[in-house]
Amino acid sequence: MQFPLKTILIDDEPLALSRLRRLLEKHQDVFSIVSEARNGAEGLVEIDKYHPDIIFLDIEMPLLNGFEMLSKLTKMPLVVFSTAYDQYAIRAFEENSVDYLLKPVENDRLLKTIDKIRNITSAGAGVSGSNPYSDNLLRLLEEMKPKKEIFSLSVKSGDRILLVPLTEITHFEAEEKYVFLNTLDGQKYLLNYTLTSLEEKLPRHYLRISRAGIVNSHHIKEIQKHFNGKYVILMRDRKASQVTSGSTYTDVIRHLLDN
């Protein structure tokens, strides 16, 4: 990445955009402004057209906000957030973006951002390759995506497909290559999911307690100490099922006991 950096400004407020442009133009050795955009949708078009080294990005915008726009990028430039809302100036974005600027942006604060940018480029990080800021920001955006709420899982029973409510599921167990769902009334059904994919779908009160088991913490009756750091978990189903935790999942069980 070479100076001056190809720069795009993305902000829906004309006055804020004009102010930021004037400030950056004082540092033409660092920034070469190639385009501007007034919302996230326009920003995507301009980024695809110019492939900037760095973008200055407002967060609250119409059509697509800053986070939504970033989540649609296939190649992440360096990002400096600009926002009038102090609640967005949180550690997560201070650590995972190049910087954030609170509006109205002041030149003295911008100079600190420029110092950060110079440190990044001198360390060899840039758009042409991977850099920790872009990688961390991508991870953060992925974590921010809301999970789609589910209320049941489908299972086959002969020629029928049943929808089993999550509230009636006590636990899941993997046996060899197969995963089974267990219910309060003692039924057991074969699933077409892996435990890992279930972990991603299920609400937080479903806990992975071993490589082969996930339990619904709302249906735990009792927890007994086992050996080698393991525990036996008794469920409230008709069969009084017992599920043994893995020795590497001790923290999960301790969290249950603390609650």
JSON list of N, CA and C in Angstrom, two decimals, residues 147-199:
[
{"chain": "A", "resi": 147, "resn": "LYS", "atom": "N", "xyz": [-28.82, -14.23, 15.28]},
{"chain": "A", "resi": 147, "resn": "LYS", "atom": "CA", "xyz": [-29.18, -15.60, 14.94]},
{"chain": "A", "resi": 147, "resn": "LYS", "atom": "C", "xyz": [-30.66, -15.66, 14.58]},
{"chain": "A", "resi": 148, "resn": "LYS", "atom": "N", "xyz": [-30.97, -16.44, 13.57]},
{"chain": "A", "resi": 148, "resn": "LYS", "atom": "CA", "xyz": [-32.37, -16.64, 13.23]},
{"chain": "A", "resi": 148, "resn": "LYS", "atom": "C", "xyz": [-33.00, -17.52, 14.31]},
{"chain": "A", "resi": 149, "resn": "GLU", "atom": "N", "xyz": [-34.05, -17.01, 14.91]},
{"chain": "A", "resi": 149, "resn": "GLU", "atom": "CA", "xyz": [-34.68, -17.74, 16.02]},
{"chain": "A", "resi": 149, "resn": "GLU", "atom": "C", "xyz": [-35.47, -18.92, 15.48]},
{"chain": "A", "resi": 150, "resn": "ILE", "atom": "N", "xyz": [-35.23, -20.09, 16.06]},
{"chain": "A", "resi": 150, "resn": "ILE", "atom": "CA", "xyz": [-35.99, -21.27, 15.67]},
{"chain": "A", "resi": 150, "resn": "ILE", "atom": "C", "xyz": [-36.78, -21.77, 16.87]},
{"chain": "A", "resi": 151, "resn": "PHE", "atom": "N", "xyz": [-37.90, -22.45, 16.60]},
{"chain": "A", "resi": 151, "resn": "PHE", "atom": "CA", "xyz": [-38.78, -22.90, 17.66]},
{"chain": "A", "resi": 151, "resn": "PHE", "atom": "C", "xyz": [-38.98, -24.42, 17.64]},
{"chain": "A", "resi": 152, "resn": "SER", "atom": "N", "xyz": [-38.57, -25.07, 16.54]},
{"chain": "A", "resi": 152, "resn": "SER", "atom": "CA", "xyz": [-38.73, -26.51, 16.44]},
{"chain": "A", "resi": 152, "resn": "SER", "atom": "C", "xyz": [-37.71, -27.09, 15.48]},
{"chain": "A", "resi": 153, "resn": "LEU", "atom": "N", "xyz": [-37.56, -28.42, 15.52]},
{"chain": "A", "resi": 153, "resn": "LEU", "atom": "CA", "xyz": [-36.71, -29.13, 14.58]},
{"chain": "A", "resi": 153, "resn": "LEU", "atom": "C", "xyz": [-37.54, -30.21, 13.89]},
{"chain": "A", "resi": 154, "resn": "SER", "atom": "N", "xyz": [-37.29, -30.41, 12.62]},
{"chain": "A", "resi": 154, "resn": "SER", "atom": "CA", "xyz": [-38.04, -31.43, 11.88]},
{"chain": "A", "resi": 154, "resn": "SER", "atom": "C", "xyz": [-37.32, -32.77, 11.94]},
{"chain": "A", "resi": 155, "resn": "VAL", "atom": "N", "xyz": [-38.09, -33.83, 12.12]},
{"chain": "A", "resi": 155, "resn": "VAL", "atom": "CA", "xyz": [-37.55, -35.20, 12.15]},
{"chain": "A", "resi": 155, "resn": "VAL", "atom": "C", "xyz": [-38.47, -36.09, 11.32]},
{"chain": "A", "resi": 156, "resn": "LYS", "atom": "N", "xyz": [-37.90, -37.17, 10.77]},
{"chain": "A", "resi": 156, "resn": "LYS", "atom": "CA", "xyz": [-38.70, -38.12, 10.01]},
{"chain": "A", "resi": 156, "resn": "LYS", "atom": "C", "xyz": [-39.18, -39.24, 10.93]},
{"chain": "A", "resi": 157, "resn": "SER", "atom": "N", "xyz": [-40.44, -39.60, 10.78]},
{"chain": "A", "resi": 157, "resn": "SER", "atom": "CA", "xyz": [-40.99, -40.73, 11.51]},
{"chain": "A", "resi": 157, "resn": "SER", "atom": "C", "xyz": [-41.80, -41.55, 10.51]},
{"chain": "A", "resi": 158, "resn": "GLY", "atom": "N", "xyz": [-41.16, -42.57, 9.95]},
{"chain": "A", "resi": 158, "resn": "GLY", "atom": "CA", "xyz": [-41.80, -43.34, 8.88]},
{"chain": "A", "resi": 158, "resn": "GLY", "atom": "C", "xyz": [-41.96, -42.46, 7.65]},
{"chain": "A", "resi": 159, "resn": "ASP", "atom": "N", "xyz": [-43.20, -42.35, 7.18]},
{"chain": "A", "resi": 159, "resn": "ASP", "atom": "CA", "xyz": [-43.47, -41.49, 6.02]},
{"chain": "A", "resi": 159, "resn": "ASP", "atom": "C", "xyz": [-43.85, -40.07, 6.41]},
{"chain": "A", "resi": 160, "resn": "ARG", "atom": "N", "xyz": [-43.81, -39.78, 7.69]},
{"chain": "A", "resi": 160, "resn": "ARG", "atom": "CA", "xyz": [-44.23, -38.47, 8.17]},
{"chain": "A", "resi": 160, "resn": "ARG", "atom": "C", "xyz": [-43.02, -37.62, 8.55]},
{"chain": "A", "resi": 161, "resn": "ILE", "atom": "N", "xyz": [-43.20, -36.32, 8.50]},
{"chain": "A", "resi": 161, "resn": "ILE", "atom": "CA", "xyz": [-42.20, -35.38, 9.01]},
{"chain": "A", "resi": 161, "resn": "ILE", "atom": "C", "xyz": [-42.83, -34.67, 10.21]},
{"chain": "A", "resi": 162, "resn": "LEU", "atom": "N", "xyz": [-42.21, -34.83, 11.37]},
{"chain": "A", "resi": 162, "resn": "LEU", "atom": "CA", "xyz": [-42.72, -34.22, 12.60]},
{"chain": "A", "resi": 162, "resn": "LEU", "atom": "C", "xyz": [-41.92, -32.97, 12.94]},
{"chain": "A", "resi": 163, "resn": "LEU", "atom": "N", "xyz": [-42.60, -32.00, 13.51]},
{"chain": "A", "resi": 163, "resn": "LEU", "atom": "CA", "xyz": [-41.93, -30.81, 14.03]},
{"chain": "A", "resi": 163, "resn": "LEU", "atom": "C", "xyz": [-41.91, -30.92, 15.55]},
{"chain": "A", "resi": 164, "resn": "VAL", "atom": "N", "xyz": [-40.71, -31.07, 16.10]},
{"chain": "A", "resi": 164, "resn": "VAL", "atom": "CA", "xyz": [-40.56, -31.24, 17.55]},
{"chain": "A", "resi": 164, "resn": "VAL", "atom": "C", "xyz": [-40.21, -29.89, 18.16]},
{"chain": "A", "resi": 165, "resn": "PRO", "atom": "N", "xyz": [-41.07, -29.34, 19.04]},
{"chain": "A", "resi": 165, "resn": "PRO", "atom": "CA", "xyz": [-40.78, -28.05, 19.68]},
{"chain": "A", "resi": 165, "resn": "PRO", "atom": "C", "xyz": [-39.49, -28.12, 20.50]},
{"chain": "A", "resi": 166, "resn": "LEU", "atom": "N", "xyz": [-38.70, -27.06, 20.47]},
{"chain": "A", "resi": 166, "resn": "LEU", "atom": "CA", "xyz": [-37.46, -27.04, 21.25]},
{"chain": "A", "resi": 166, "resn": "LEU", "atom": "C", "xyz": [-37.74, -27.20, 22.74]},
{"chain": "A", "resi": 167, "resn": "THR", "atom": "N", "xyz": [-38.90, -26.73, 23.18]},
{"chain": "A", "resi": 167, "resn": "THR", "atom": "CA", "xyz": [-39.23, -26.82, 24.61]},
{"chain": "A", "resi": 167, "resn": "THR", "atom": "C", "xyz": [-39.39, -28.26, 25.07]},
{"chain": "A", "resi": 168, "resn": "GLU", "atom": "N", "xyz": [-39.63, -29.20, 24.13]},
{"chain": "A", "resi": 168, "resn": "GLU", "atom": "CA", "xyz": [-39.83, -30.61, 24.49]},
{"chain": "A", "resi": 168, "resn": "GLU", "atom": "C", "xyz": [-38.56, -31.44, 24.33]},
{"chain": "A", "resi": 169, "resn": "ILE", "atom": "N", "xyz": [-37.48, -30.81, 23.85]},
{"chain": "A", "resi": 169, "resn": "ILE", "atom": "CA", "xyz": [-36.22, -31.53, 23.63]},
{"chain": "A", "resi": 169, "resn": "ILE", "atom": "C", "xyz": [-35.36, -31.44, 24.87]},
{"chain": "A", "resi": 170, "resn": "THR", "atom": "N", "xyz": [-34.90, -32.58, 25.36]},
{"chain": "A", "resi": 170, "resn": "THR", "atom": "CA", "xyz": [-34.05, -32.60, 26.55]},
{"chain": "A", "resi": 170, "resn": "THR", "atom": "C", "xyz": [-32.57, -32.59, 26.20]},
{"chain": "A", "resi": 171, "resn": "HIS", "atom": "N", "xyz": [-32.20, -33.38, 25.19]},
{"chain": "A", "resi": 171, "resn": "HIS", "atom": "CA", "xyz": [-30.78, -33.44, 24.85]},
{"chain": "A", "resi": 171, "resn": "HIS", "atom": "C", "xyz": [-30.56, -34.08, 23.48]},
{"chain": "A", "resi": 172, "resn": "PHE", "atom": "N", "xyz": [-29.34, -33.88, 22.98]},
{"chain": "A", "resi": 172, "resn": "PHE", "atom": "CA", "xyz": [-28.90, -34.48, 21.72]},
{"chain": "A", "resi": 172, "resn": "PHE", "atom": "C", "xyz": [-27.66, -35.33, 22.00]},
{"chain": "A", "resi": 173, "resn": "GLU", "atom": "N", "xyz": [-27.59, -36.47, 21.33]},
{"chain": "A", "resi": 173, "resn": "GLU", "atom": "CA", "xyz": [-26.44, -37.35, 21.50]},
{"chain": "A", "resi": 173, "resn": "GLU", "atom": "C", "xyz": [-25.93, -37.83, 20.15]},
{"chain": "A", "resi": 174, "resn": "ALA", "atom": "N", "xyz": [-24.61, -37.84, 20.00]},
{"chain": "A", "resi": 174, "resn": "ALA", "atom": "CA", "xyz": [-24.00, -38.40, 18.79]},
{"chain": "A", "resi": 174, "resn": "ALA", "atom": "C", "xyz": [-23.58, -39.84, 19.08]},
{"chain": "A", "resi": 175, "resn": "GLU", "atom": "N", "xyz": [-23.97, -40.73, 18.19]},
{"chain": "A", "resi": 175, "resn": "GLU", "atom": "CA", "xyz": [-23.59, -42.14, 18.29]},
{"chain": "A", "resi": 175, "resn": "GLU", "atom": "C", "xyz": [-22.99, -42.54, 16.96]},
{"chain": "A", "resi": 176, "resn": "GLU", "atom": "N", "xyz": [-21.65, -42.76, 16.98]},
{"chain": "A", "resi": 176, "resn": "GLU", "atom": "CA", "xyz": [-20.90, -43.02, 15.75]},
{"chain": "A", "resi": 176, "resn": "GLU", "atom": "C", "xyz": [-21.14, -41.87, 14.76]},
{"chain": "A", "resi": 177, "resn": "LYS", "atom": "N", "xyz": [-21.72, -42.14, 13.60]},
{"chain": "A", "resi": 177, "resn": "LYS", "atom": "CA", "xyz": [-21.91, -41.08, 12.60]},
{"chain": "A", "resi": 177, "resn": "LYS", "atom": "C", "xyz": [-23.29, -40.43, 12.67]},
{"chain": "A", "resi": 178, "resn": "TYR", "atom": "N", "xyz": [-24.08, -40.80, 13.66]},
{"chain": "A", "resi": 178, "resn": "TYR", "atom": "CA", "xyz": [-25.46, -40.34, 13.72]},
{"chain": "A", "resi": 178, "resn": "TYR", "atom": "C", "xyz": [-25.70, -39.44, 14.94]},
{"chain": "A", "resi": 179, "resn": "VAL", "atom": "N", "xyz": [-26.67, -38.52, 14.80]},
{"chain": "A", "resi": 179, "resn": "VAL", "atom": "CA", "xyz": [-27.06, -37.64, 15.90]},
{"chain": "A", "resi": 179, "resn": "VAL", "atom": "C", "xyz": [-28.54, -37.87, 16.19]},
{"chain": "A", "resi": 180, "resn": "PHE", "atom": "N", "xyz": [-28.86, -38.03, 17.48]},
{"chain": "A", "resi": 180, "resn": "PHE", "atom": "CA", "xyz": [-30.24, -38.31, 17.89]},
{"chain": "A", "resi": 180, "resn": "PHE", "atom": "C", "xyz": [-30.77, -37.21, 18.79]},
{"chain": "A", "resi": 181, "resn": "LEU", "atom": "N", "xyz": [-32.04, -36.94, 18.62]},
{"chain": "A", "resi": 181, "resn": "LEU", "atom": "CA", "xyz": [-32.77, -35.97, 19.43]},
{"chain": "A", "resi": 181, "resn": "LEU", "atom": "C", "xyz": [-33.60, -36.74, 20.45]},
{"chain": "A", "resi": 182, "resn": "ASN", "atom": "N", "xyz": [-33.59, -36.29, 21.72]},
{"chain": "A", "resi": 182, "resn": "ASN", "atom": "CA", "xyz": [-34.34, -36.95, 22.78]},
{"chain": "A", "resi": 182, "resn": "ASN", "atom": "C", "xyz": [-35.36, -35.98, 23.38]},
{"chain": "A", "resi": 183, "resn": "THR", "atom": "N", "xyz": [-36.56, -36.49, 23.66]},
{"chain": "A", "resi": 183, "resn": "THR", "atom": "CA", "xyz": [-37.65, -35.62, 24.13]},
{"chain": "A", "resi": 183, "resn": "THR", "atom": "C", "xyz": [-38.08, -35.96, 25.54]},
{"chain": "A", "resi": 184, "resn": "LEU", "atom": "N", "xyz": [-38.88, -35.07, 26.12]},
{"chain": "A", "resi": 184, "resn": "LEU", "atom": "CA", "xyz": [-39.37, -35.25, 27.49]},
{"chain": "A", "resi": 184, "resn": "LEU", "atom": "C", "xyz": [-40.17, -36.54, 27.66]},
{"chain": "A", "resi": 185, "resn": "ASP", "atom": "N", "xyz": [-40.92, -36.93, 26.61]},
{"chain": "A", "resi": 185, "resn": "ASP", "atom": "CA", "xyz": [-41.75, -38.14, 26.74]},
{"chain": "A", "resi": 185, "resn": "ASP", "atom": "C", "xyz": [-40.98, -39.40, 26.39]},
{"chain": "A", "resi": 186, "resn": "GLY", "atom": "N", "xyz": [-39.65, -39.29, 26.28]},
{"chain": "A", "resi": 186, "resn": "GLY", "atom": "CA", "xyz": [-38.82, -40.48, 26.08]},
{"chain": "A", "resi": 186, "resn": "GLY", "atom": "C", "xyz": [-38.62, -40.90, 24.64]},
{"chain": "A", "resi": 187, "resn": "GLN", "atom": "N", "xyz": [-39.09, -40.11, 23.69]},
{"chain": "A", "resi": 187, "resn": "GLN", "atom": "CA", "xyz": [-38.91, -40.45, 22.28]},
{"chain": "A", "resi": 187, "resn": "GLN", "atom": "C", "xyz": [-37.49, -40.10, 21.82]},
{"chain": "A", "resi": 188, "resn": "LYS", "atom": "N", "xyz": [-37.04, -40.84, 20.81]},
{"chain": "A", "resi": 188, "resn": "LYS", "atom": "CA", "xyz": [-35.69, -40.63, 20.28]},
{"chain": "A", "resi": 188, "resn": "LYS", "atom": "C", "xyz": [-35.79, -40.62, 18.75]},
{"chain": "A", "resi": 189, "resn": "TYR", "atom": "N", "xyz": [-35.25, -39.56, 18.13]},
{"chain": "A", "resi": 189, "resn": "TYR", "atom": "CA", "xyz": [-35.37, -39.41, 16.68]},
{"chain": "A", "resi": 189, "resn": "TYR", "atom": "C", "xyz": [-33.99, -39.16, 16.06]},
{"chain": "A", "resi": 190, "resn": "LEU", "atom": "N", "xyz": [-33.80, -39.72, 14.88]},
{"chain": "A", "resi": 190, "resn": "LEU", "atom": "CA", "xyz": [-32.58, -39.49, 14.11]},
{"chain": "A", "resi": 190, "resn": "LEU", "atom": "C", "xyz": [-32.67, -38.12, 13.44]},
{"chain": "A", "resi": 191, "resn": "LEU", "atom": "N", "xyz": [-31.55, -37.38, 13.49]},
{"chain": "A", "resi": 191, "resn": "LEU", "atom": "CA", "xyz": [-31.49, -36.04, 12.88]},
{"chain": "A", "resi": 191, "resn": "LEU", "atom": "C", "xyz": [-30.52, -36.02, 11.71]},
{"chain": "A", "resi": 192, "resn": "ASN", "atom": "N", "xyz": [-30.72, -35.03, 10.83]},
{"chain": "A", "resi": 192, "resn": "ASN", "atom": "CA", "xyz": [-29.79, -34.82, 9.73]},
{"chain": "A", "resi": 192, "resn": "ASN", "atom": "C", "xyz": [-28.85, -33.65, 10.00]},
{"chain": "A", "resi": 193, "resn": "TYR", "atom": "N", "xyz": [-28.56, -33.40, 11.26]},
{"chain": "A", "resi": 193, "resn": "TYR", "atom": "CA", "xyz": [-27.65, -32.32, 11.66]},
{"chain": "A", "resi": 193, "resn": "TYR", "atom": "C", "xyz": [-26.43, -32.92, 12.36]},
{"chain": "A", "resi": 194, "resn": "THR", "atom": "N", "xyz": [-25.33, -32.19, 12.30]},
{"chain": "A", "resi": 194, "resn": "THR", "atom": "CA", "xyz": [-24.19, -32.50, 13.16]},
{"chain": "A", "resi": 194, "resn": "THR", "atom": "C", "xyz": [-24.38, -31.72, 14.47]},
{"chain": "A", "resi": 195, "resn": "LEU", "atom": "N", "xyz": [-23.66, -32.12, 15.51]},
{"chain": "A", "resi": 195, "resn": "LEU", "atom": "CA", "xyz": [-23.75, -31.37, 16.77]},
{"chain": "A", "resi": 195, "resn": "LEU", "atom": "C", "xyz": [-23.23, -29.95, 16.60]},
{"chain": "A", "resi": 196, "resn": "THR", "atom": "N", "xyz": [-22.21, -29.79, 15.76]},
{"chain": "A", "resi": 196, "resn": "THR", "atom": "CA", "xyz": [-21.65, -28.45, 15.54]},
{"chain": "A", "resi": 196, "resn": "THR", "atom": "C", "xyz": [-22.67, -27.53, 14.89]},
{"chain": "A", "resi": 197, "resn": "SER", "atom": "N", "xyz": [-23.40, -28.03, 13.89]},
{"chain": "A", "resi": 197, "resn": "SER", "atom": "CA", "xyz": [-24.42, -27.19, 13.25]},
{"chain": "A", "resi": 197, "resn": "SER", "atom": "C", "xyz": [-25.58, -26.90, 14.20]},
{"chain": "A", "resi": 198, "resn": "LEU", "atom": "N", "xyz": [-25.90, -27.85, 15.07]},
{"chain": "A", "resi": 198, "resn": "LEU", "atom": "CA", "xyz": [-26.93, -27.61, 16.08]},
{"chain": "A", "resi": 198, "resn": "LEU", "atom": "C", "xyz": [-26.51, -26.52, 17.06]},
{"chain": "A", "resi": 199, "resn": "GLU", "atom": "N", "xyz": [-25.24, -26.55, 17.45]},
{"chain": "A", "resi": 199, "resn": "GLU", "atom": "CA", "xyz": [-24.72, -25.52, 18.36]},
{"chain": "A", "resi": 199, "resn": "GLU", "atom": "C", "xyz": [-24.97, -24.12, 17.81]}
]
